[in-house]
mmCIF file of C-alpha atoms in Angstrom:
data_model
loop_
_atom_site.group_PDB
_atom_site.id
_atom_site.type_symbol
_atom_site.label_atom_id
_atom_site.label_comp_id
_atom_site.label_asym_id
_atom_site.label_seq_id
_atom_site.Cartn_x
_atom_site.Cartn_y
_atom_site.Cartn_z
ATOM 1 C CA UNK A 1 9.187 -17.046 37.996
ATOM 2 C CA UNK A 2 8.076 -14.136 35.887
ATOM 3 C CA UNK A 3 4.248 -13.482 36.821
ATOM 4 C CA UNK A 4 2.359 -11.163 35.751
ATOM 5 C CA UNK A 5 -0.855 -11.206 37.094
ATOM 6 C CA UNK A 6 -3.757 -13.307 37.619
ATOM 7 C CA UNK A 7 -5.293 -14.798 34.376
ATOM 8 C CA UNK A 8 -8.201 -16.240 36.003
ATOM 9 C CA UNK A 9 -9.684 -17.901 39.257
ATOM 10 C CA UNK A 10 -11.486 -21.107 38.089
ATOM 11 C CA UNK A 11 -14.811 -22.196 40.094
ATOM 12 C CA UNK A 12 -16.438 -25.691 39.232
ATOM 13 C CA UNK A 13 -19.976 -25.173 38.938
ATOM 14 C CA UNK A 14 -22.664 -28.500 38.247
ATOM 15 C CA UNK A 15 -24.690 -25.999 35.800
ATOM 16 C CA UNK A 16 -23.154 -22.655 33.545
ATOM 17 C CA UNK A 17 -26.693 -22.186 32.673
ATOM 18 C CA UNK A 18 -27.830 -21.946 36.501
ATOM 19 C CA UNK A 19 -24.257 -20.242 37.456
ATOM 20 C CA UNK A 20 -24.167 -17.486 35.006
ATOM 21 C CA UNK A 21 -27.345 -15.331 36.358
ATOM 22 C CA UNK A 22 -25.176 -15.052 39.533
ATOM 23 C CA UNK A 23 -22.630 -13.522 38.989
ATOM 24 C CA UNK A 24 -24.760 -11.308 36.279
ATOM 25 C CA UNK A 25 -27.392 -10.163 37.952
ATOM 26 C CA UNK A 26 -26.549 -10.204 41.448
ATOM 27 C CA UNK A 27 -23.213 -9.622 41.247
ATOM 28 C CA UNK A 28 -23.383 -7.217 38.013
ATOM 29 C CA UNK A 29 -20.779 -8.957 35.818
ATOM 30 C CA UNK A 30 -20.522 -10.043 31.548
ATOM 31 C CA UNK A 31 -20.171 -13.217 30.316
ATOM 32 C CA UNK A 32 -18.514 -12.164 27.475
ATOM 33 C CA UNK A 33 -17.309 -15.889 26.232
ATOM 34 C CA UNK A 34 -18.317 -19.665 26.960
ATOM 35 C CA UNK A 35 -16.675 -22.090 24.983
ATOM 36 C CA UNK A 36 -16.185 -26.291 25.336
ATOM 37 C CA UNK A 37 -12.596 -27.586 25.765
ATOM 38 C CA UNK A 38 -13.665 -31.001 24.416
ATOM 39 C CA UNK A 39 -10.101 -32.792 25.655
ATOM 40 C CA UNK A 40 -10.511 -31.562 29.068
ATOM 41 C CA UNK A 41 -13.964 -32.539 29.083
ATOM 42 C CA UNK A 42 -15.435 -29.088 30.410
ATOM 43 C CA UNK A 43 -17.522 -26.065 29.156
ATOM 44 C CA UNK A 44 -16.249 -22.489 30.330
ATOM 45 C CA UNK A 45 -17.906 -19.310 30.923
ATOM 46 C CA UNK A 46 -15.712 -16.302 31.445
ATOM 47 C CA UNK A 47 -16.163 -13.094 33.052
ATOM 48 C CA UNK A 48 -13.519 -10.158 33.177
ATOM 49 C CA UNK A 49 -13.175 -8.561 36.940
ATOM 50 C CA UNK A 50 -10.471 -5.594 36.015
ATOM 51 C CA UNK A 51 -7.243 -7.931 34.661
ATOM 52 C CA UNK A 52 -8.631 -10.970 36.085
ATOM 53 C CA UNK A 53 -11.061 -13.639 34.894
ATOM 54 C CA UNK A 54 -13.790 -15.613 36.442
ATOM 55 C CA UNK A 55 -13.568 -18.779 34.868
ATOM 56 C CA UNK A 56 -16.761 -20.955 35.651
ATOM 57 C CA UNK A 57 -16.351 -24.906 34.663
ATOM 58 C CA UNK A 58 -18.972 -27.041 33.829
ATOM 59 C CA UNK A 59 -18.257 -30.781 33.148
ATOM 60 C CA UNK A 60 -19.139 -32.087 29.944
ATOM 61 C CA UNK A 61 -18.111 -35.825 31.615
ATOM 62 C CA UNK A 62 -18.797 -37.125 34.437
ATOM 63 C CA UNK A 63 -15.493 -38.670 34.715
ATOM 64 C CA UNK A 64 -13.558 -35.641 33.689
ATOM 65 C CA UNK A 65 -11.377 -33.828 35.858
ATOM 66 C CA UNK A 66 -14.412 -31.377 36.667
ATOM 67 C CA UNK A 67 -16.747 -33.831 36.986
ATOM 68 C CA UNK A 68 -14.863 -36.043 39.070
ATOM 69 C CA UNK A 69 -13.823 -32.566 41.605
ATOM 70 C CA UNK A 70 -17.657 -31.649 42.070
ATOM 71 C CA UNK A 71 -18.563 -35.542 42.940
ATOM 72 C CA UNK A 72 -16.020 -35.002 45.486
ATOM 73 C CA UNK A 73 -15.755 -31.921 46.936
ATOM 74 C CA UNK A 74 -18.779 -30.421 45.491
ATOM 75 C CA UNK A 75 -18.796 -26.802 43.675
ATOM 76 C CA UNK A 76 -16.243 -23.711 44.489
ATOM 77 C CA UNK A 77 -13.048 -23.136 43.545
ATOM 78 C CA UNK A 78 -11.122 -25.179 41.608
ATOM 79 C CA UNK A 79 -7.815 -23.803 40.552
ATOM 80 C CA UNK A 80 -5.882 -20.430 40.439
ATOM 81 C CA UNK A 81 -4.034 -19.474 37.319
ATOM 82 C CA UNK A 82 -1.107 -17.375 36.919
ATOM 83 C CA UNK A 83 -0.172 -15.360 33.483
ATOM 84 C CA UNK A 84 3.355 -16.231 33.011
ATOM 85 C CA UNK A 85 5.844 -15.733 29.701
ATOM 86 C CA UNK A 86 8.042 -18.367 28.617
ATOM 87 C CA UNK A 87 5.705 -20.908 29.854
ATOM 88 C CA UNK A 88 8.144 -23.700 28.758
ATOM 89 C CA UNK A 89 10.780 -22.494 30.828
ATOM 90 C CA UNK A 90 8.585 -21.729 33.937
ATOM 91 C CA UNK A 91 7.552 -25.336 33.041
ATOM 92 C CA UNK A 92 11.403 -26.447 33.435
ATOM 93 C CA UNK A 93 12.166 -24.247 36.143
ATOM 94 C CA UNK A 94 9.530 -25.187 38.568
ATOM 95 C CA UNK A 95 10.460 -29.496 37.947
ATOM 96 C CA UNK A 96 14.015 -28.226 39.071
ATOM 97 C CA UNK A 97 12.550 -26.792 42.105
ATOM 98 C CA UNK A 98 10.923 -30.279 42.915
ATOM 99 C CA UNK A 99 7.459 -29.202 42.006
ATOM 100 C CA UNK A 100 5.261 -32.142 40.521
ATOM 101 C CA UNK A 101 3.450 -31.281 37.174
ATOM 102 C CA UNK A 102 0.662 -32.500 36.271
ATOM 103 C CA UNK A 103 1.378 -31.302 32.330
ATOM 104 C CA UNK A 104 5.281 -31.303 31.560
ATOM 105 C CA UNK A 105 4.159 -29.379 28.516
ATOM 106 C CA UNK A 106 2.193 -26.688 27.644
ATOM 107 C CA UNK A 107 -1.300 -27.527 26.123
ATOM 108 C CA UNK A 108 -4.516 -25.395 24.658
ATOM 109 C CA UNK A 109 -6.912 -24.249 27.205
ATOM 110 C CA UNK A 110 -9.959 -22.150 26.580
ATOM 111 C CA UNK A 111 -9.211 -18.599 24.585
ATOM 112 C CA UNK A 112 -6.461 -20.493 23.170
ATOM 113 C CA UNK A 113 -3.828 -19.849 25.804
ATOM 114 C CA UNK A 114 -0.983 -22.892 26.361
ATOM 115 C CA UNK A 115 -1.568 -23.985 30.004
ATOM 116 C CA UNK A 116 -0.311 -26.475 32.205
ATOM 117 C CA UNK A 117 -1.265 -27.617 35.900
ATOM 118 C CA UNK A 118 1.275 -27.931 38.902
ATOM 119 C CA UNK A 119 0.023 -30.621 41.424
ATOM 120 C CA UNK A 120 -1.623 -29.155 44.154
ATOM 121 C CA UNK A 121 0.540 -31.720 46.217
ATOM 122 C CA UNK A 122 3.846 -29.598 45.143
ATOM 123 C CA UNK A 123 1.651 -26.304 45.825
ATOM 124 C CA UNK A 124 0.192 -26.049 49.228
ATOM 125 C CA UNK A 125 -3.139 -27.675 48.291
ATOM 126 C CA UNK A 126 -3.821 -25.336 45.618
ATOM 127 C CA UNK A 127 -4.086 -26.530 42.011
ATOM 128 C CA UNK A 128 -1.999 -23.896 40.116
ATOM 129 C CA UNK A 129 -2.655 -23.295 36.671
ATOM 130 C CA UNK A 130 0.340 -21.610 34.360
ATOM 131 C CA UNK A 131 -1.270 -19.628 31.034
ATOM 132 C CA UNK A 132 0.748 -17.963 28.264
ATOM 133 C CA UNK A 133 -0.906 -16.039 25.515
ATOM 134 C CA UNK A 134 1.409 -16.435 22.872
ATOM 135 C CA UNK A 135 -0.457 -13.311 20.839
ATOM 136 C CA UNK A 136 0.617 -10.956 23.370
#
């Protein structure tokens, strides 16, 4: 697997409006882009900590995948996502390995990067997000 970073940490919050004072005035950060991902049902927030992003999630749905995670667990962290190139590939790869995917193709996420989600069965409890930005 060909990683080269972390793109983003995402946290589930029940409010963005409530959440983003947080993390800019106690904890000194920018929001410097919220956008809706209507087919995932969620509205995102980002902030930029050196190469990686803080990626809040707000449900837009009650019974979308966010919505559905705060009912249940409540709010906190949600996924990890790893920048990766040749996401199709990765995508490929990681099924040979025996990992479960939850996406067996890449889709649009927010900032228009193709993602797809590993089951957090397959991944030690964690639900791992893969991101490629095909611009770069």
């Amino acid at each position: 697997m060909s990683i080269s970073h972390i793109e983003h940490i995402g946290i589930a919050v029940k409010s963005l409006e409530e959440s983003i004072p947080f993390y800019e005035k106690v904890l000194g950060l920018k929001c410097y882009n919220i956008e809706e991902v209507k087919d995932q049902k969620v509205k995102t927030a980002f902030f930029l900590v050196g190469q990686t992003k803080i990626e809040l999630l707000e449900s837009t749905d009650p019974e979308g995948p966010i919505g559905k995670f705060i009912e249940k667990k409540g709010e906190g962290i949600h996924h990890i996502a790893f920048a990766v190139k040749g996401i199709e590939e990765q995508l490929k790869r990681m099924e040979e390995q025996g990992v479960t995917l939850i996406d067996k193709a890449p889709r649009k996420g927010a900032e228009g990067l193709d993602i797809a989600f590993l089951h957090p069965k397959s991944t030690l409890g964690v639900l791992t997000e893969l991101c490629e930005d095909k611009n770069k």
